[in-house]
Short mmCIF file of C-alpha atoms and ligand atoms in Angstrom, two decimals:
data_model
loop_
_atom_site.label_atom_id
_atom_site.label_comp_id
_atom_site.label_asym_id
_atom_site.label_seq_id
_atom_site.Cartn_x
_atom_site.Cartn_y
_atom_site.Cartn_z
CA MET A 1 -0.21 -0.20 0.02
CA GLY A 2 3.00 2.37 -0.25
CA ASP A 3 3.37 4.82 2.20
CA THR A 4 0.89 5.71 4.51
CA SER A 5 0.37 9.53 5.84
CA SER A 6 -1.56 10.27 8.80
CA ASN A 7 -4.56 10.99 6.82
CA ASP A 8 -5.13 7.23 5.67
CA ILE A 9 -5.43 6.18 9.08
CA LEU A 10 -8.81 5.62 10.34
CA VAL A 11 -7.99 4.05 13.52
CA SER A 12 -5.00 4.17 16.39
CA PHE A 13 -5.04 2.45 19.21
CA ARG A 14 -1.70 4.11 20.94
CA GLY A 15 -0.22 2.21 24.41
CA VAL A 16 -3.31 0.78 24.69
CA GLN A 17 -3.49 -2.01 28.06
CA LYS A 18 -6.45 -3.57 29.26
CA SER A 19 -7.25 -5.61 32.43
CA TYR A 20 -9.40 -7.19 33.64
CA ASP A 21 -9.26 -7.74 37.31
CA GLY A 22 -6.74 -5.41 38.02
CA GLU A 23 -3.57 -7.67 37.62
CA ASN A 24 -3.05 -9.18 34.75
CA LEU A 25 -2.63 -7.55 31.21
CA ILE A 26 -4.31 -9.22 29.10
CA VAL A 27 -3.25 -6.58 26.17
CA LYS A 28 -0.17 -5.58 27.01
CA ASP A 29 0.80 -2.86 25.03
CA LEU A 30 -0.82 -1.67 21.21
CA ASN A 31 -0.04 0.28 19.17
CA LEU A 32 -2.03 -0.31 15.50
CA ASP A 33 -2.66 1.79 12.88
CA ILE A 34 -6.05 0.78 11.09
CA ARG A 35 -5.79 2.63 6.94
CA LYS A 36 -8.55 3.38 5.45
CA GLY A 37 -10.12 1.04 3.19
CA GLU A 38 -8.32 -1.74 4.21
CA PHE A 39 -9.25 -5.62 5.69
CA LEU A 40 -7.03 -6.31 8.60
CA THR A 41 -7.59 -9.55 10.64
CA LEU A 42 -6.29 -9.63 13.94
CA LEU A 43 -5.13 -13.24 13.94
CA GLY A 44 -4.50 -15.83 17.36
CA PRO A 45 -4.60 -18.42 19.53
CA SER A 46 -7.63 -18.50 21.96
CA GLY A 47 -6.99 -15.99 24.49
CA SER A 48 -4.55 -13.91 22.78
CA GLY A 49 -6.70 -11.07 23.58
CA LYS A 50 -7.77 -10.47 20.05
CA THR A 51 -12.03 -9.86 21.25
CA THR A 52 -10.51 -8.21 24.00
CA SER A 53 -8.69 -5.43 21.31
CA LEU A 54 -11.97 -5.49 19.40
CA MET A 55 -14.53 -4.54 22.19
CA MET A 56 -12.61 -1.87 23.15
CA LEU A 57 -12.65 -0.37 19.93
CA ALA A 58 -16.43 -1.22 19.82
CA GLY A 59 -17.33 0.74 23.14
CA PHE A 60 -17.70 -2.44 25.19
CA GLU A 61 -15.09 -2.49 26.90
CA THR A 62 -12.64 0.33 28.07
CA PRO A 63 -9.20 0.19 27.71
CA THR A 64 -7.08 0.00 31.31
CA ALA A 65 -4.44 2.91 29.68
CA GLY A 66 -3.62 4.16 26.35
CA GLU A 67 -6.43 5.92 24.15
CA ILE A 68 -7.87 5.07 20.75
CA THR A 69 -8.58 7.22 18.16
CA LEU A 70 -11.27 7.00 15.08
CA ALA A 71 -10.69 9.81 12.22
CA GLY A 72 -8.56 11.29 14.89
CA LYS A 73 -11.50 11.59 17.32
CA ARG A 74 -10.65 10.09 20.54
CA LEU A 75 -13.03 6.94 21.58
CA ASN A 76 -12.10 6.58 25.10
CA ASN A 77 -15.44 8.01 26.14
CA VAL A 78 -17.94 7.69 23.80
CA PRO A 79 -20.41 5.06 23.93
CA PRO A 80 -21.08 2.50 21.12
CA HIS A 81 -23.96 3.43 19.43
CA LYS A 82 -22.30 6.38 19.19
CA ARG A 83 -19.04 5.34 17.41
CA ASP A 84 -20.27 5.17 13.65
CA ILE A 85 -19.34 1.29 13.68
CA GLY A 86 -20.53 -1.44 12.05
CA MET A 87 -20.65 -5.10 14.10
CA VAL A 88 -20.93 -8.86 13.66
CA PHE A 89 -20.77 -11.41 15.23
CA GLN A 90 -20.34 -15.39 15.69
CA ASN A 91 -24.73 -15.84 17.56
CA TYR A 92 -25.72 -13.27 14.70
CA ALA A 93 -27.47 -11.85 17.05
CA LEU A 94 -30.33 -11.15 14.84
CA PHE A 95 -33.41 -10.18 16.66
CA PRO A 96 -35.68 -13.26 16.81
CA HIS A 97 -38.87 -11.20 16.45
CA MET A 98 -38.26 -9.04 13.77
CA THR A 99 -38.72 -10.17 9.64
CA VAL A 100 -35.24 -9.86 7.95
CA ALA A 101 -36.57 -6.26 6.84
CA GLU A 102 -37.07 -5.33 10.39
CA ASN A 103 -33.91 -6.36 11.31
CA LEU A 104 -32.21 -4.21 8.78
CA ALA A 105 -34.50 -1.32 9.11
CA PHE A 106 -33.62 -0.84 13.18
CA PRO A 107 -30.15 0.45 12.93
CA LEU A 108 -31.90 3.15 10.33
CA THR A 109 -34.81 4.17 12.44
CA VAL A 110 -32.84 4.11 16.06
CA ARG A 111 -30.94 6.73 13.60
CA GLY A 112 -33.98 8.87 12.81
CA MET A 113 -34.05 8.54 9.22
CA SER A 114 -37.02 9.02 7.23
CA LYS A 115 -39.72 6.02 6.07
CA ALA A 116 -38.81 5.86 2.46
CA ASP A 117 -34.75 6.16 2.89
CA VAL A 118 -34.85 3.44 5.36
CA ALA A 119 -36.96 1.54 2.51
CA GLU A 120 -34.77 1.78 -0.12
CA LYS A 121 -31.72 1.55 1.86
CA VAL A 122 -33.21 -1.71 3.37
CA LYS A 123 -33.76 -3.21 -0.35
CA ARG A 124 -30.34 -2.12 -1.24
CA SER A 125 -28.47 -3.83 1.31
CA LEU A 126 -30.65 -6.93 0.90
CA SER A 127 -29.67 -7.66 -2.49
CA MET A 128 -26.48 -7.29 -2.07
CA VAL A 129 -25.95 -10.50 -0.03
CA GLN A 130 -28.28 -11.32 -2.81
CA LEU A 131 -31.27 -12.21 0.07
CA ASP A 132 -33.98 -10.05 -1.85
CA ALA A 133 -36.77 -12.86 -1.47
CA PHE A 134 -36.40 -13.76 1.99
CA SER A 135 -37.09 -9.84 3.56
CA GLY A 136 -40.42 -11.07 5.33
CA ARG A 137 -38.79 -14.01 6.69
CA TYR A 138 -38.10 -14.50 10.62
CA PRO A 139 -34.67 -15.53 11.16
CA ALA A 140 -35.71 -18.88 12.68
CA GLN A 141 -36.41 -18.99 9.25
CA LEU A 142 -33.05 -19.05 7.86
CA SER A 143 -30.49 -21.03 7.15
CA GLY A 144 -27.32 -20.49 9.63
CA GLY A 145 -25.55 -19.00 6.19
CA GLN A 146 -28.06 -16.91 5.48
CA GLN A 147 -28.90 -15.31 8.94
CA GLN A 148 -24.79 -14.97 8.72
CA ARG A 149 -25.77 -12.47 5.78
CA VAL A 150 -28.21 -11.31 7.40
CA ALA A 151 -26.05 -9.84 9.99
CA LEU A 152 -23.51 -9.00 7.90
CA ALA A 153 -26.08 -6.53 5.90
CA ARG A 154 -26.99 -5.04 8.78
CA ALA A 155 -23.48 -4.22 10.17
CA LEU A 156 -23.21 -2.73 6.42
CA VAL A 157 -26.62 -1.07 6.06
CA PHE A 158 -25.74 2.22 8.00
CA GLU A 159 -22.86 3.13 5.61
CA PRO A 160 -20.59 2.88 9.23
CA GLN A 161 -16.67 4.11 7.63
CA LEU A 162 -15.74 0.69 10.16
CA VAL A 163 -17.00 -2.53 10.59
CA LEU A 164 -15.49 -5.12 13.02
CA MET A 165 -16.44 -8.99 12.91
CA ASP A 166 -15.36 -11.71 14.86
CA GLU A 167 -14.73 -15.30 13.99
CA PRO A 168 -18.30 -14.12 11.91
CA LEU A 169 -18.12 -17.32 9.96
CA GLY A 170 -17.15 -19.39 13.25
CA ALA A 171 -21.00 -21.39 13.20
CA LEU A 172 -20.63 -22.66 9.47
CA ASP A 173 -19.07 -25.49 7.78
CA LYS A 174 -15.95 -25.62 5.85
CA GLN A 175 -17.88 -25.14 2.64
CA LEU A 176 -20.38 -22.18 3.23
CA ARG A 177 -17.13 -20.32 5.12
CA GLU A 178 -15.69 -20.68 2.46
CA HIS A 179 -18.07 -19.10 0.24
CA MET A 180 -18.60 -16.81 2.27
CA GLN A 181 -15.14 -15.48 2.87
CA MET A 182 -15.35 -14.77 -0.69
CA GLU A 183 -18.33 -13.22 -0.89
CA ILE A 184 -17.49 -10.88 2.71
CA LYS A 185 -14.07 -10.34 0.70
CA HIS A 186 -15.81 -9.05 -2.78
CA ILE A 187 -18.68 -6.65 -0.85
CA HIS A 188 -15.33 -4.72 1.13
CA GLN A 189 -13.87 -4.81 -2.00
CA ARG A 190 -16.64 -3.28 -3.67
CA LEU A 191 -17.88 -1.23 -0.67
CA GLY A 192 -14.36 -0.26 0.02
CA VAL A 193 -15.20 0.00 3.63
CA THR A 194 -12.79 -0.67 6.12
CA VAL A 195 -12.90 -3.40 7.67
CA VAL A 196 -11.09 -5.46 11.17
CA TYR A 197 -11.72 -9.21 11.30
CA VAL A 198 -11.06 -11.61 14.05
CA THR A 199 -10.18 -14.86 13.82
CA HIS A 200 -7.94 -17.80 15.04
CA ASP A 201 -8.49 -19.88 11.57
CA GLN A 202 -4.86 -18.96 9.76
CA SER A 203 -6.02 -19.68 5.91
CA GLU A 204 -9.36 -17.51 6.52
CA ALA A 205 -6.78 -14.82 7.79
CA LEU A 206 -4.72 -15.41 4.62
CA THR A 207 -7.16 -15.45 2.19
CA MET A 208 -9.42 -12.12 3.02
CA SER A 209 -7.05 -9.59 4.16
CA ASP A 210 -4.64 -6.83 3.18
CA ARG A 211 -2.84 -6.68 6.45
CA VAL A 212 -3.14 -9.57 9.41
CA ALA A 213 -1.77 -8.78 13.13
CA VAL A 214 -1.03 -11.91 14.64
CA PHE A 215 -1.65 -12.14 18.45
CA HIS A 216 0.12 -14.03 20.94
CA GLN A 217 -0.45 -13.01 24.94
CA GLY A 218 -1.74 -9.93 24.19
CA GLU A 219 1.12 -8.69 22.35
CA ILE A 220 1.19 -7.96 18.57
CA GLN A 221 4.17 -10.69 17.01
CA GLN A 222 4.23 -9.56 13.70
CA ILE A 223 1.53 -7.13 11.35
CA ALA A 224 2.12 -7.87 7.94
CA PRO A 225 0.38 -8.78 4.26
CA PRO A 226 -0.36 -12.45 4.19
CA ARG A 227 2.65 -13.31 1.68
CA GLU A 228 5.07 -11.61 3.94
CA LEU A 229 3.61 -12.97 7.28
CA TYR A 230 3.91 -16.69 5.51
CA GLU A 231 7.59 -16.66 4.19
CA ALA A 232 9.24 -13.85 5.98
CA PRO A 233 7.44 -14.72 9.59
CA CYS A 234 9.96 -12.77 12.31
CA ASN A 235 9.78 -15.45 15.11
CA THR A 236 9.02 -19.06 16.37
CA PHE A 237 5.94 -18.14 17.01
CA VAL A 238 4.74 -17.11 13.74
CA ALA A 239 6.69 -19.18 12.08
CA GLN A 240 5.05 -21.79 13.98
CA PHE A 241 1.05 -20.23 14.11
CA ILE A 242 1.33 -19.79 9.92
CA GLY A 243 1.42 -22.30 7.49
CA GLU A 244 3.81 -25.61 8.08
CA ASN A 245 7.66 -25.87 8.82
CA ASN A 246 10.06 -27.97 9.51
CA ARG A 247 11.80 -27.27 12.68
CA PHE A 248 15.82 -27.58 14.01
CA ALA A 249 17.05 -26.18 17.40
CA GLY A 250 20.74 -24.75 16.95
CA GLU A 251 23.23 -23.00 18.65
CA LEU A 252 24.42 -19.77 16.71
CA VAL A 253 28.43 -20.04 16.03
CA SER A 254 28.89 -16.71 13.93
CA ARG A 255 26.77 -14.24 11.85
CA ASP A 256 28.01 -12.89 8.54
CA GLY A 257 25.62 -9.78 7.75
CA ASP A 258 22.19 -10.92 6.70
CA ASN A 259 23.50 -14.79 7.08
CA CYS A 260 24.44 -16.77 9.82
CA THR A 261 25.68 -20.44 10.75
CA VAL A 262 23.75 -21.99 13.38
CA GLN A 263 25.10 -25.73 15.03
CA LEU A 264 22.51 -28.61 15.20
CA SER A 265 22.31 -30.26 18.41
CA ARG A 266 24.18 -33.49 16.52
CA GLY A 267 26.62 -31.07 15.04
CA GLU A 268 25.94 -30.69 11.77
CA LYS A 269 26.53 -26.62 10.43
CA VAL A 270 23.25 -24.89 8.42
CA GLN A 271 23.83 -21.46 6.70
CA ALA A 272 20.95 -19.95 7.97
CA LEU A 273 19.50 -15.95 7.44
CA ALA A 274 20.17 -14.20 10.07
CA VAL A 275 16.43 -13.21 11.20
CA ASN A 276 16.18 -13.08 15.09
CA VAL A 277 19.38 -14.56 16.89
CA GLY A 278 21.66 -13.17 19.43
CA GLN A 279 25.16 -13.77 20.22
CA PRO A 280 27.66 -16.63 19.07
CA GLY A 281 26.10 -19.30 21.98
CA ASP A 282 22.86 -18.70 22.08
CA SER A 283 20.31 -21.06 21.46
CA VAL A 284 18.39 -20.98 17.59
CA SER A 285 15.57 -22.16 16.61
CA LEU A 286 15.53 -23.12 12.40
CA SER A 287 12.30 -22.72 10.46
CA ILE A 288 11.96 -24.12 6.53
CA ARG A 289 9.09 -24.53 4.63
CA PRO A 290 8.36 -28.03 2.99
CA GLU A 291 7.96 -27.19 0.19
CA ARG A 292 11.28 -25.19 -0.38
CA ILE A 293 13.64 -28.68 0.34
CA ARG A 294 14.22 -29.75 -2.83
CA LEU A 295 15.07 -34.01 -3.15
CA ASN A 296 17.99 -35.96 -4.82
CA ALA A 297 19.55 -33.88 -8.65
CA ALA A 298 17.81 -30.69 -7.61
CA ALA A 299 19.23 -30.63 -4.18
CA GLU A 300 22.83 -30.40 -6.28
CA GLY A 301 22.82 -26.57 -6.18
CA CYS A 302 21.72 -26.29 -2.89
CA ASP A 303 23.58 -24.26 0.03
CA ASN A 304 22.80 -26.72 2.84
CA ARG A 305 23.16 -30.68 1.64
CA PHE A 306 21.95 -33.21 3.67
CA SER A 307 20.31 -37.25 3.39
CA GLY A 308 17.32 -38.19 4.49
CA ARG A 309 15.85 -41.55 4.32
CA VAL A 310 12.35 -41.64 3.38
CA SER A 311 9.77 -43.12 5.70
CA GLU A 312 6.25 -42.12 5.00
CA PHE A 313 4.04 -41.11 1.95
CA ILE A 314 1.43 -39.41 2.29
CA TYR A 315 -0.85 -38.49 -0.52
CA LEU A 316 -3.22 -35.19 -1.31
CA GLY A 317 -3.85 -35.21 -4.61
CA ASP A 318 -2.14 -32.69 -6.64
CA HIS A 319 0.59 -32.74 -4.12
CA VAL A 320 2.61 -35.60 -1.56
CA ARG A 321 3.75 -35.14 1.87
CA VAL A 322 7.17 -36.93 2.35
CA ARG A 323 8.66 -38.09 6.01
CA LEU A 324 12.19 -38.64 5.82
CA GLU A 325 14.64 -38.69 8.36
CA VAL A 326 16.87 -35.90 8.46
CA CYS A 327 19.68 -34.97 10.64
CA GLY A 328 18.20 -36.99 14.15
CA LYS A 329 14.71 -35.34 13.19
CA THR A 330 12.05 -37.72 12.00
CA ASP A 331 9.62 -36.06 11.20
CA PHE A 332 10.88 -33.90 8.74
CA PHE A 333 8.24 -33.40 5.86
CA VAL A 334 9.13 -32.92 1.73
CA LYS A 335 6.34 -31.43 0.09
CA GLN A 336 6.20 -32.60 -3.74
CA PRO A 337 3.84 -31.50 -6.25
CA ILE A 338 3.15 -34.66 -8.30
CA ALA A 339 4.13 -33.90 -11.09
CA GLU A 340 7.75 -33.46 -9.95
CA LEU A 341 7.79 -36.71 -7.40
CA ASP A 342 10.30 -39.77 -8.94
CA THR A 343 8.02 -42.39 -9.04
CA ALA A 344 11.18 -44.61 -8.33
CA LEU A 345 11.65 -43.18 -4.57
CA ALA A 346 9.95 -46.18 -2.53
CA VAL A 347 10.16 -46.07 1.50
CA GLY A 348 14.18 -47.03 3.17
CA ASP A 349 15.55 -44.90 0.70
CA VAL A 350 18.41 -42.88 1.50
CA ILE A 351 18.44 -39.77 -1.10
CA PRO A 352 20.48 -36.18 -1.07
CA LEU A 353 18.08 -33.27 0.12
CA GLY A 354 18.74 -29.63 0.16
CA TRP A 355 17.63 -26.12 1.29
CA GLN A 356 19.19 -22.85 -0.07
CA VAL A 357 20.20 -20.21 2.50
CA GLU A 358 17.15 -17.70 1.39
CA HIS A 359 14.44 -20.56 2.84
CA VAL A 360 15.70 -21.03 5.83
CA ARG A 361 15.02 -18.65 8.82
CA ALA A 362 17.21 -18.29 12.09
CA LEU A 363 14.73 -17.56 14.33
CA ASP A 364 14.62 -17.25 18.85
CA PRO A 365 14.32 -20.27 20.53
CA GLN A 366 11.54 -19.78 22.70
CA LEU A 367 9.01 -22.81 21.18
CA ALA A 368 11.61 -25.02 20.18
CA GLU A 369 11.53 -28.69 21.18
N1 LIG B 401 -15.18 -10.10 30.81
C1 LIG B 401 -13.61 -10.36 31.02
N2 LIG B 401 -13.75 -10.65 32.14
C2 LIG B 401 -12.70 -11.80 32.65
N3 LIG B 401 -11.52 -12.07 31.73
C3 LIG B 401 -11.98 -11.70 30.65
C4 LIG B 401 -12.88 -11.64 29.67
N4 LIG B 401 -13.12 -11.36 28.30
C5 LIG B 401 -11.84 -12.07 28.27
N5 LIG B 401 -11.14 -12.34 29.74
C6 LIG B 401 -10.39 -12.92 29.31
O1 LIG B 401 -9.24 -12.10 28.69
C7 LIG B 401 -8.43 -13.44 27.88
C8 LIG B 401 -8.56 -13.19 26.41
O2 LIG B 401 -9.71 -13.48 26.02
P1 LIG B 401 -10.62 -12.87 24.41
O3 LIG B 401 -10.19 -11.50 24.00
O4 LIG B 401 -11.50 -12.87 24.50
O5 LIG B 401 -9.16 -13.63 23.28
P2 LIG B 401 -9.50 -14.44 22.11
O6 LIG B 401 -10.50 -13.62 21.33
O7 LIG B 401 -8.12 -13.81 20.89
O8 LIG B 401 -9.64 -15.82 22.26
C9 LIG B 401 -8.26 -14.70 27.55
O9 LIG B 401 -7.94 -15.14 29.23
C10 LIG B 401 -10.20 -14.41 29.33
O10 LIG B 401 -10.41 -15.35 29.74
MG1 LIG B 402 -12.14 -13.86 20.71
#
């Protein structure tokens, strides 16, 4: 997205902390700028503080310290209904005694809009979520996916500048969830509204977002576009949380500019990118994505070359996961596209393998086994 001047920023968290019991900080020191029009996802394991952060932005929780601004204005004492923010949650929260049309009209009526305008906007937002024929139904007469569409339409109907969604698809089955992911993403693209989305599902975050903020223990570990998050995780937590990786525990031997040499516990040396390492002698954790490993002849030009003993093939249609024992690690995985797999390869074979220095990241040891 290039440079961001303060004009491009819609929401700012500055030094925001939250404690529910006056003792433990659930959100530790949140500093976050959300750009106008972006789709930003807060991603992290359960309990990492995502909902708490969203609730402070929505106005349902008060920060213990720090401040939040929306369009340059301090929000701390503005009640939720005055924040011009649309919201969608997992449990829909549609009014059960109101029809679909009445549910959609509600946010407009409370804002004092005329009957004619209300009717017009309700009609338009119903067609946005392709529920034109359902305006007279009650929520109980709709499927889960349809209810979620109504909730989405209701959050957007008053054209807020910001929409918050907290695990909105969590209750849907996989197929419908993936369909709704694309639908929400396309609505976002069409309307240009700013979206802050919460999920614990990494593939959902990667699919939908312009940027993803990875939460862990009340702190943002990394905030980046999906591709950067996957290709260039800044620490072991992010590397482990996003996508699959092979990990080795080792010790830093030396640094040489952007690269470093790491010695594994059995003595092998690996050339790696020095991403997040300390001093020689310090523990490090190496992370290598399974699709970056080269086998047999393809390993010849690699900076790091070892051998591996094949122990298992797992066929997944378009690719095969090959489990090998490499440098004493018995669960080392290689991902091979079907077309590239050597059909003569068999369990028990010992083969050369390798990877380039830019595909192995030396990171903090925190979660190393
Ligand atoms: N209203 C509350 N009162 C006390 N503790 C809470 C409350 N809401 C959340 N927590 C605690 O704060 C932590 C973070 O919760 P939450 O923000 O819901 O995380 P996430 O949405 O990432 O799963 C959890 O340990 C949770 O138990
Ligand atoms: Mg939550």
